[in-house]
PDB file of C-alpha atoms and ligand atoms in Angstrom:
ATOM      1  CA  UNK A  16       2.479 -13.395  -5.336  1.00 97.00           C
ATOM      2  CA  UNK A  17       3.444 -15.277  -8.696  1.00 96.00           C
ATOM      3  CA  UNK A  18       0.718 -13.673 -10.623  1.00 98.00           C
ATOM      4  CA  UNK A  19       1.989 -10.369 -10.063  1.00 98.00           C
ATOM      5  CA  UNK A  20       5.159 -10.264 -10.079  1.00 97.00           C
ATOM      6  CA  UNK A  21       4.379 -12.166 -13.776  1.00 97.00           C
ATOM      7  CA  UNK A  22       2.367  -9.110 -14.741  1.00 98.00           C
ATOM      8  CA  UNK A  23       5.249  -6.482 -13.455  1.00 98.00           C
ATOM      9  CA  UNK A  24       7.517  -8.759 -15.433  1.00 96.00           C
ATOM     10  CA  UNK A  25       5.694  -8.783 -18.447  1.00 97.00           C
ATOM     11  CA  UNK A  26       4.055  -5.919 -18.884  1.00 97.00           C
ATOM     12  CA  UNK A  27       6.173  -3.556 -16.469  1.00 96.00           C
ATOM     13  CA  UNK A  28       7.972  -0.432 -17.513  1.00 95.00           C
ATOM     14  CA  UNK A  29      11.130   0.552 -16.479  1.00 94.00           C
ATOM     15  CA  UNK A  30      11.610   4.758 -16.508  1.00 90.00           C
ATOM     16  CA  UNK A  31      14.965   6.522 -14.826  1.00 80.00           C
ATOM     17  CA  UNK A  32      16.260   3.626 -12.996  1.00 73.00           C
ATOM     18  CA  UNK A  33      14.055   3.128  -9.811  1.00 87.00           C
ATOM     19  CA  UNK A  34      10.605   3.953 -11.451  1.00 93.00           C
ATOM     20  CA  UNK A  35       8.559   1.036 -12.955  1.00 96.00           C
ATOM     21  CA  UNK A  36       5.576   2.307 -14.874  1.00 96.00           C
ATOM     22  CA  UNK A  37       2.387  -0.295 -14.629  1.00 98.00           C
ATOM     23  CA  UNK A  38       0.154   2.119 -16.093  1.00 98.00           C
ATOM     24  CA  UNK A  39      -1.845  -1.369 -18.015  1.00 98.00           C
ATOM     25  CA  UNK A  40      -2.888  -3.163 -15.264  1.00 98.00           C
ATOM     26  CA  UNK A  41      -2.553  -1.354 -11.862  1.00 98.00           C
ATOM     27  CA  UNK A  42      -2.912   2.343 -11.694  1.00 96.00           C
ATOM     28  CA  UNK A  43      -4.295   3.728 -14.955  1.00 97.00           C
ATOM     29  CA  UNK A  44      -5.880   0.539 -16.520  1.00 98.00           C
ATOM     30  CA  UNK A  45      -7.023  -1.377 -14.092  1.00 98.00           C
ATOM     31  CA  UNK A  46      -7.158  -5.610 -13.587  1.00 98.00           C
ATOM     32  CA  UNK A  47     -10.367  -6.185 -11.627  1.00 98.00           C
ATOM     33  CA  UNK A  48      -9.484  -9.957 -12.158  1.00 98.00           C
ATOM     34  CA  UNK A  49      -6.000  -9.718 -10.963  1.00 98.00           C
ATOM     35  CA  UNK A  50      -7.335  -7.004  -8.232  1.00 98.00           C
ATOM     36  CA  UNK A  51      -9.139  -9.768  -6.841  1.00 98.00           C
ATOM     37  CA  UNK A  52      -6.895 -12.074  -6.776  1.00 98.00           C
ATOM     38  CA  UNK A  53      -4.415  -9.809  -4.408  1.00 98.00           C
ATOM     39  CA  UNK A  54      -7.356  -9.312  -2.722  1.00 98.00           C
ATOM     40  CA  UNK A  55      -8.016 -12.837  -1.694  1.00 98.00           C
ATOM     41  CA  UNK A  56      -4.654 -13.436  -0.773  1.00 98.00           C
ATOM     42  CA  UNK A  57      -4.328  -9.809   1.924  1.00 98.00           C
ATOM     43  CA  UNK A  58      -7.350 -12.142   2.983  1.00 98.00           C
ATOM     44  CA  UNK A  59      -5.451 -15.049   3.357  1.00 98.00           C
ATOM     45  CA  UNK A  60      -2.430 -13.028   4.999  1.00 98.00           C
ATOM     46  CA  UNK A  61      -4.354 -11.292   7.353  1.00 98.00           C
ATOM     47  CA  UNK A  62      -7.228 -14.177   8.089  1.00 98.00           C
ATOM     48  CA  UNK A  63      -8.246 -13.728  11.910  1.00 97.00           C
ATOM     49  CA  UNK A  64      -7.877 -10.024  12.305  1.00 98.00           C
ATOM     50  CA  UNK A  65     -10.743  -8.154  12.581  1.00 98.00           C
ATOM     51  CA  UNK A  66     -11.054  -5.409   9.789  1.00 98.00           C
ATOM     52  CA  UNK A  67     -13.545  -2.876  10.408  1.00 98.00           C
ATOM     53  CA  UNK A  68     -12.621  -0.228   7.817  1.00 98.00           C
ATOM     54  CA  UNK A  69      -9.639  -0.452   4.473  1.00 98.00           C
ATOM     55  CA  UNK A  70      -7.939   3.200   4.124  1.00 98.00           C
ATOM     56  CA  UNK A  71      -6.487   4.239   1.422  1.00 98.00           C
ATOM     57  CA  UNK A  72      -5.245   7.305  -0.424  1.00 97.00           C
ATOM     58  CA  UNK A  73      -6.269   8.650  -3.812  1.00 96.00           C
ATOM     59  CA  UNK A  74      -5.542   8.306  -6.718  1.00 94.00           C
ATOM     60  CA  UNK A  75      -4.374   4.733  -7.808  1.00 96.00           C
ATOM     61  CA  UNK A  76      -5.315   3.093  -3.845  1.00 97.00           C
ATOM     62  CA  UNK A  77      -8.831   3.446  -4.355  1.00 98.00           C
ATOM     63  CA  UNK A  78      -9.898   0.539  -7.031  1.00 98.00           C
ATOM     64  CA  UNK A  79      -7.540  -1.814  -5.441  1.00 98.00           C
ATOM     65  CA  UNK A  80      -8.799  -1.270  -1.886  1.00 98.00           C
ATOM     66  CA  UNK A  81     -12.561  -1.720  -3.189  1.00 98.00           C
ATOM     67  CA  UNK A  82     -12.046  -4.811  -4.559  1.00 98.00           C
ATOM     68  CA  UNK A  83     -10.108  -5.942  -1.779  1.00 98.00           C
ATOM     69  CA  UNK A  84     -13.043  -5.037   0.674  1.00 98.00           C
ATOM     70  CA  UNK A  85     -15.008  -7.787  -1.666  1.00 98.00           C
ATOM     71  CA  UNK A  86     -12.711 -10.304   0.608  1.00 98.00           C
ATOM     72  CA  UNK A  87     -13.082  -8.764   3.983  1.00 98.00           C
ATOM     73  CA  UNK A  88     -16.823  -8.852   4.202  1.00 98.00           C
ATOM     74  CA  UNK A  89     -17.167  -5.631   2.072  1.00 98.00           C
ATOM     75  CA  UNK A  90     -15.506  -3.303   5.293  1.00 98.00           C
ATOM     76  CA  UNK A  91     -16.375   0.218   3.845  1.00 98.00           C
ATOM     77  CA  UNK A  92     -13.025   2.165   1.856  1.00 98.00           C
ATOM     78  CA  UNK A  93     -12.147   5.164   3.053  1.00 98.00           C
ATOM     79  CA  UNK A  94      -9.681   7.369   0.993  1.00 98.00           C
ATOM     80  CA  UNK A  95      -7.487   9.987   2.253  1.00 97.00           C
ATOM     81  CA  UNK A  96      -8.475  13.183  -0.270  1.00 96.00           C
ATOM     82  CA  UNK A  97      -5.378  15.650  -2.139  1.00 93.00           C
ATOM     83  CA  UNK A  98      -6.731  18.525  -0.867  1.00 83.00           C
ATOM     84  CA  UNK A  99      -5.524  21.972  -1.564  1.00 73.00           C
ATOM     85  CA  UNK A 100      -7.092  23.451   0.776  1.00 68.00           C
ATOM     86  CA  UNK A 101      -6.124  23.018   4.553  1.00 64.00           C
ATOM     87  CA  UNK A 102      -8.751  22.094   7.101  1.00 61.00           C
ATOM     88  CA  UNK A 103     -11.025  25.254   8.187  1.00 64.00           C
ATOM     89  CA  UNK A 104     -13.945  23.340   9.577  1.00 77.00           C
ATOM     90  CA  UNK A 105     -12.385  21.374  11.759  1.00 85.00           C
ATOM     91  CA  UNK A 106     -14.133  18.597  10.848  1.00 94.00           C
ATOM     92  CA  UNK A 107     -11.477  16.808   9.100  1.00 96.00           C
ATOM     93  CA  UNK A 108      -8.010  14.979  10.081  1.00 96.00           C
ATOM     94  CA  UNK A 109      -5.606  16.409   7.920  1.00 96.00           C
ATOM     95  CA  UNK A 110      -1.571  16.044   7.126  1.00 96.00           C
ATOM     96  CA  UNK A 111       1.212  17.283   4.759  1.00 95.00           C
ATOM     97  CA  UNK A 112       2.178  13.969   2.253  1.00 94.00           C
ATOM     98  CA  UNK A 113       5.924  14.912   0.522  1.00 90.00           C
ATOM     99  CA  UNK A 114       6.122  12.312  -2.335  1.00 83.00           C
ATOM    100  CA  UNK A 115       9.640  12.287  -2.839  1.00 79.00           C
ATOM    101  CA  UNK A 116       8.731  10.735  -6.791  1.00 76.00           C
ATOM    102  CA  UNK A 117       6.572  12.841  -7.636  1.00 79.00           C
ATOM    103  CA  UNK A 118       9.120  15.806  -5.632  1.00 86.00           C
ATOM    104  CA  UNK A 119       5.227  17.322  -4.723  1.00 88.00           C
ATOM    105  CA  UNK A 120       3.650  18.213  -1.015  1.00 92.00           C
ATOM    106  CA  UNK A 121      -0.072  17.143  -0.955  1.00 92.00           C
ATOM    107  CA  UNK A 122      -2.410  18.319   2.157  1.00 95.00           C
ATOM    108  CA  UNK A 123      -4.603  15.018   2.626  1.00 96.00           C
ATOM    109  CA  UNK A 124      -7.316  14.995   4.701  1.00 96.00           C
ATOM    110  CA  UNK A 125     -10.290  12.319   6.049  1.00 97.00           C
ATOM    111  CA  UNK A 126     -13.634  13.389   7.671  1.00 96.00           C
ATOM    112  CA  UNK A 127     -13.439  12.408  11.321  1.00 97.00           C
ATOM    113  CA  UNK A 128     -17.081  10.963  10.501  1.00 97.00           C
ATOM    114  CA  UNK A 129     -15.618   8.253   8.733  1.00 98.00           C
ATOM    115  CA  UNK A 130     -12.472   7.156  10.941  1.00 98.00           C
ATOM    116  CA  UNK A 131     -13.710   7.226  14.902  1.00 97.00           C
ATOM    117  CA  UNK A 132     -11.689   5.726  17.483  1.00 98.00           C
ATOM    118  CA  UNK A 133     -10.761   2.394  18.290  1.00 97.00           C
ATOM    119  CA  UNK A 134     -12.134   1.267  14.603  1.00 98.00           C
ATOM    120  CA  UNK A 135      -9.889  -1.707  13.273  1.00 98.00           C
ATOM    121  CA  UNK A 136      -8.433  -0.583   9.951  1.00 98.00           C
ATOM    122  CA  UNK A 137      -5.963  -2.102   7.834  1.00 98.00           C
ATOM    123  CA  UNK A 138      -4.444   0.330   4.982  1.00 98.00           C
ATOM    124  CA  UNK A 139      -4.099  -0.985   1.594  1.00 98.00           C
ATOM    125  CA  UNK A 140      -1.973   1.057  -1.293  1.00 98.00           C
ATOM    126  CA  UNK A 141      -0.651   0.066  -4.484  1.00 98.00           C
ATOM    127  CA  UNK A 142       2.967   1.571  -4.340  1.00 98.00           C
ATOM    128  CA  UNK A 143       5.105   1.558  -0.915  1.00 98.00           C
ATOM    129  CA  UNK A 144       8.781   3.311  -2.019  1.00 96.00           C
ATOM    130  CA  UNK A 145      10.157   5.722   0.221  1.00 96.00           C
ATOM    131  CA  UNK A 146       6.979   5.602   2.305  1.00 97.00           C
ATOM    132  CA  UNK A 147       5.425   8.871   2.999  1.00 96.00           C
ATOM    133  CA  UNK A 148       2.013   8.234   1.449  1.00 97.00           C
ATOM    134  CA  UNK A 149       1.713   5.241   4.150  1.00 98.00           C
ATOM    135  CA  UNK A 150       3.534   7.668   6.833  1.00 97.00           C
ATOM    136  CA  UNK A 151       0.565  10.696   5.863  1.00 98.00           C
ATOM    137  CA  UNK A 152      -2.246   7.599   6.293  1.00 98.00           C
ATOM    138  CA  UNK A 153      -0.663   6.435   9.552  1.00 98.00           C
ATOM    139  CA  UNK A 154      -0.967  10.142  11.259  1.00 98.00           C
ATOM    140  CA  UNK A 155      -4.057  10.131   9.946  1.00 98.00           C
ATOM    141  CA  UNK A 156      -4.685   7.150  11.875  1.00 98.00           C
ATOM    142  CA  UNK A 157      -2.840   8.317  14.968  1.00 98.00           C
ATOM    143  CA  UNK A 158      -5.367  11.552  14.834  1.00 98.00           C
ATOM    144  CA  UNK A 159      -8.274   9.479  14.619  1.00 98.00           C
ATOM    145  CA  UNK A 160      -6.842   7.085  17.255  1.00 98.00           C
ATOM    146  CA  UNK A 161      -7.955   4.034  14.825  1.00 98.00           C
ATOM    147  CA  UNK A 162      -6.066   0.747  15.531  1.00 98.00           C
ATOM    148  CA  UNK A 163      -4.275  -0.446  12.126  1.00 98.00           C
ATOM    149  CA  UNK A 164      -4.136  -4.013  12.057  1.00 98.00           C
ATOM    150  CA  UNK A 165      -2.434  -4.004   9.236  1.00 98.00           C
ATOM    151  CA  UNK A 166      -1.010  -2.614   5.637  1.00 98.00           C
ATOM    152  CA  UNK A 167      -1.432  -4.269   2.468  1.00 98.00           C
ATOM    153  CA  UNK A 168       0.774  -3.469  -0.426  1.00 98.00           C
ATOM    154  CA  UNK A 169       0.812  -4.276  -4.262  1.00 98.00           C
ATOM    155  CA  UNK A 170       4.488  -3.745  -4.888  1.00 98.00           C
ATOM    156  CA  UNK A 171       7.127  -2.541  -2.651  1.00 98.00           C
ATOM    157  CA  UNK A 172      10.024  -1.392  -3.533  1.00 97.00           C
ATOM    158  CA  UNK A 173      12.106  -2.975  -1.355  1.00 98.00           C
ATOM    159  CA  UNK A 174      15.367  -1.599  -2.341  1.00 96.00           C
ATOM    160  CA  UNK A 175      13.645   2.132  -0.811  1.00 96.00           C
ATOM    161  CA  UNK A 176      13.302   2.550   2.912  1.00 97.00           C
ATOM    162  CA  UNK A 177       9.468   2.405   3.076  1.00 98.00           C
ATOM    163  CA  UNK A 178       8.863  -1.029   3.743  1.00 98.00           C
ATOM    164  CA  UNK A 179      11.955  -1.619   6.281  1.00 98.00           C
ATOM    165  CA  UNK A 180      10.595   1.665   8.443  1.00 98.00           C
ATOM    166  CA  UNK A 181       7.111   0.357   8.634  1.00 98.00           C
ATOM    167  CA  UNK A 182       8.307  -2.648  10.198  1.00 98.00           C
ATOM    168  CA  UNK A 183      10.744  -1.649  12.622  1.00 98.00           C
ATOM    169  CA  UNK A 184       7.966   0.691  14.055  1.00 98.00           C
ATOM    170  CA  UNK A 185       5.820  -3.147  14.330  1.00 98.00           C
ATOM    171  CA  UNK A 186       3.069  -2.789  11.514  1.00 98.00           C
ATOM    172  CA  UNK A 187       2.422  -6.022   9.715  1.00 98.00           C
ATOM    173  CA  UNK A 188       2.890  -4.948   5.994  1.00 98.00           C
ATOM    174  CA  UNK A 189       2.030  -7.947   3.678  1.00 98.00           C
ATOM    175  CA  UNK A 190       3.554  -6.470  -0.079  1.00 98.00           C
ATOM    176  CA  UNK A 191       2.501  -8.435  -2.981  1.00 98.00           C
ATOM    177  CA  UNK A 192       5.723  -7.946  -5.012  1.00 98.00           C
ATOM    178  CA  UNK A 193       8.811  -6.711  -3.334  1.00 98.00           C
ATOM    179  CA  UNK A 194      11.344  -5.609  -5.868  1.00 97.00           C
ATOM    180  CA  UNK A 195      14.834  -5.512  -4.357  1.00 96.00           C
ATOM    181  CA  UNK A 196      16.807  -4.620  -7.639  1.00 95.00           C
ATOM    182  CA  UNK A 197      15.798  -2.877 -10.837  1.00 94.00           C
ATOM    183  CA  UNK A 198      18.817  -3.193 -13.041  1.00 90.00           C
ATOM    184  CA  UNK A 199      19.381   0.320 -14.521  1.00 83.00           C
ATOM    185  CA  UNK A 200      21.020  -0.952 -17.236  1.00 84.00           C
ATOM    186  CA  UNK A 201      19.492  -3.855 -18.185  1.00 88.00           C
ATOM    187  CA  UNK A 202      16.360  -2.617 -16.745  1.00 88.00           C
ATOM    188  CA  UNK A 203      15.565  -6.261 -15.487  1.00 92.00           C
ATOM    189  CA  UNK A 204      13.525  -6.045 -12.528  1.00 95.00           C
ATOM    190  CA  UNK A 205      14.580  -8.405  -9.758  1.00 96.00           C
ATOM    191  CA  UNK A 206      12.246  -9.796  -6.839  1.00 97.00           C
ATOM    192  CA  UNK A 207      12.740 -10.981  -3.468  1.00 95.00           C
ATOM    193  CA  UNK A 208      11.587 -14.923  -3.518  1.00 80.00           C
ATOM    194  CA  UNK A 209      12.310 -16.538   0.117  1.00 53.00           C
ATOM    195  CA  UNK A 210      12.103 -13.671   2.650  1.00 49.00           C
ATOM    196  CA  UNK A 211      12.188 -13.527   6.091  1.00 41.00           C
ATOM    197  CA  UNK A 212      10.123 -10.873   7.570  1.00 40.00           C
ATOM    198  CA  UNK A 213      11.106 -10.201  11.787  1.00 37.00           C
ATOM    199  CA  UNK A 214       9.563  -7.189  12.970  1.00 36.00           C
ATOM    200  CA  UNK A 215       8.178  -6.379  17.116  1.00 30.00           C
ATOM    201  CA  UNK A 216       4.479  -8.451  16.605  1.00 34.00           C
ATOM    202  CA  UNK A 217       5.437 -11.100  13.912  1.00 39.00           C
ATOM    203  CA  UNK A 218       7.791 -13.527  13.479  1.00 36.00           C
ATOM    204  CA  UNK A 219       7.346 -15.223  10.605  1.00 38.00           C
ATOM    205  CA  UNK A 220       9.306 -16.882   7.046  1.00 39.00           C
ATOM    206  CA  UNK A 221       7.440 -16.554   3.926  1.00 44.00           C
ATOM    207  CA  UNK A 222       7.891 -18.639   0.941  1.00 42.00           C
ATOM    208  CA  UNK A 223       7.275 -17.943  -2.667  1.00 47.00           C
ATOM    209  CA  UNK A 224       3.636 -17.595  -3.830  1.00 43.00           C
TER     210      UNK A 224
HETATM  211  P1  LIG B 315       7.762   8.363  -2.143  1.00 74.86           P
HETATM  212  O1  LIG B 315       7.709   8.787  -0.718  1.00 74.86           O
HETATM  213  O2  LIG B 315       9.067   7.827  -2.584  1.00 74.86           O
HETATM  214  O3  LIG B 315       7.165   9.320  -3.106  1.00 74.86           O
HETATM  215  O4  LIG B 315       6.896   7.053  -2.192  1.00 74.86           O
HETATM  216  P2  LIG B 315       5.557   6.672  -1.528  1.00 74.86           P
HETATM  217  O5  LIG B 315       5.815   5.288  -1.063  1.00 74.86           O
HETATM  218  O6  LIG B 315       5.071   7.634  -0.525  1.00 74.86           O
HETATM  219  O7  LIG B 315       4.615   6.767  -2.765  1.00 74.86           O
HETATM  220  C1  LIG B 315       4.274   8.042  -3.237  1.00 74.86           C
HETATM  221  C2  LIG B 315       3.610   7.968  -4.555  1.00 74.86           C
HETATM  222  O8  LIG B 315       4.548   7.582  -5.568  1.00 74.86           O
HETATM  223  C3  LIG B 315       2.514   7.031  -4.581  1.00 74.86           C
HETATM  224  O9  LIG B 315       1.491   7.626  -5.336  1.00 74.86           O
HETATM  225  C4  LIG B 315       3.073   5.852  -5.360  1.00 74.86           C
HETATM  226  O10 LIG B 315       2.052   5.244  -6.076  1.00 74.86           O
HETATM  227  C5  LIG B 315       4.061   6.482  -6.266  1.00 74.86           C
HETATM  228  N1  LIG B 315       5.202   5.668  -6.631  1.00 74.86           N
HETATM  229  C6  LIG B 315       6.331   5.439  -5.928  1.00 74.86           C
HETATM  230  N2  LIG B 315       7.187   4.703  -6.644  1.00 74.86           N
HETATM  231  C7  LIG B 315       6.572   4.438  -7.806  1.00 74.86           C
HETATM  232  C8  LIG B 315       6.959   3.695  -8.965  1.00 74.86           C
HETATM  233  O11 LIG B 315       8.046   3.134  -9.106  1.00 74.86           O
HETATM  234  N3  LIG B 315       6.054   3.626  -9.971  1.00 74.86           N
HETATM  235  C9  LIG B 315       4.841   4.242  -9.895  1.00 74.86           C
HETATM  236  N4  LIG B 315       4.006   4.093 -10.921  1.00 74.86           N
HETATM  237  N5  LIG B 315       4.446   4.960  -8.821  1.00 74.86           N
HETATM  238  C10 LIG B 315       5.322   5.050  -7.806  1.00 74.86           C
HETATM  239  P3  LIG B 315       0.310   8.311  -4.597  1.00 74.86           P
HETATM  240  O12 LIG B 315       0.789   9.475  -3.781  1.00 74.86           O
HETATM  241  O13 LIG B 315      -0.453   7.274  -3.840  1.00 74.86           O
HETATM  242  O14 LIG B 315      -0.489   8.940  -5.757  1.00 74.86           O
HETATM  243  P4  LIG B 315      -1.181   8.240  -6.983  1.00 74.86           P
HETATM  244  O15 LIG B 315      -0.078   7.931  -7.937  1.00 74.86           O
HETATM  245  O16 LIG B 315      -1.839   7.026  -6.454  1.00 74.86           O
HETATM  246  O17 LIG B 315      -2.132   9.254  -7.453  1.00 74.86           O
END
């Protein structure tokens, strides 16, 4: 999506080679206007599926997914708590999340009143690098025995495994931005343009937007 990747490109942050800081538009000051854009286009991309409920995972997933919803007939947002506490009620789905950036384990948990089976959910998050946020969601799912028609990402780091493993397992994951190359010297941030996505479902070539 032209519009972001001219926002990563512009106002995107290169820290310690494979981090890019986009603290002033995404996920610390956020860009309802450019939120809604990517928005209208996960519409686009996923147009004909049937999305019951958009999951997501707190912190930085949650404003994005809301105004997303705005395009898919305002589906409720769920998001996955950071809980440090682990489920004594029972009345929660709950996993371990390792984020391998932040080198932290999170317990995240949902109510099982808000995901009940056979719900259509597609996930939405703003970051997809090494993938275990979207791995921690996906149990989730799997424990709530939700259907996920779908993940939508902002930026993907494509040069990390997160993206490639999502696909080979036969989720549809539409990324916004997919950076293949941050230039640690240069720091010049370089995106994939023509891609060809083949995963189990889809079969599909995508051309710049
Ligand atoms: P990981 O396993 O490599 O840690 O990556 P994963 O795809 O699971 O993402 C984990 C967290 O790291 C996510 O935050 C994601 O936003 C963040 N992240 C990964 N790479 C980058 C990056 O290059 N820049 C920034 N700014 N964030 C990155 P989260 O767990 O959803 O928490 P929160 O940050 O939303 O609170």
């Amino acid at each position: 999506m032209k519009l972001l990747e001219e926002r990563i490109t512009t106002e995107g942050i290169v820290e310690d080679g494979s981090v890019l800081k986009v603290g002033s538009f995404l996920n610390h000051q956020c860009d309802v206007e450019l939120f809604d854009a990517m928005g209208k286009e996960w519409a686009k991309r996923f147009s004909g599926l049937r999305v019951d409920k958009i999951l997501t995972i707190e912190s930085s997933g949650i404003g994005i997914a809301c105004v997303a919803a705005r395009h898919f007939k305002n589906a409720p947002v769920v998001f996955a708590k950071k809980s440090p506490s682990i489920n004594l009620t029972g009345d929660q789905f709950c996993t371990t999340v390792h984020s391998f950036t932040h080198n932290t384990d999170n317990t995240v948990i949902v109510s099982k009143r808000l995901l009940t089976p056979h719900t259509n959910v597609l996930i939405i998050d703003d970051f997809l690098a090494n993938g275990c946020a979207l791995q921690g969601l996906l149990t989730l799912c799997k424990q709530a025995q939700v259907n996920v028609v779908g993940i939508g990402i902002a930026i993907e780091k494509g040069f990390q495994p997160g993206g490639a493993t999502l696909r080979e397992l036969g989720y549809r994951v539409e990324s916004l931005a997919i950076i293949d190359k941050i230039d640690p010297q240069t720091k010049s941030i370089h995106f994939r343009s023509n891609y060809e996505i083949l995963d189990r479902n889809f079969s599909y070539t995508r051309t710049k937007i």
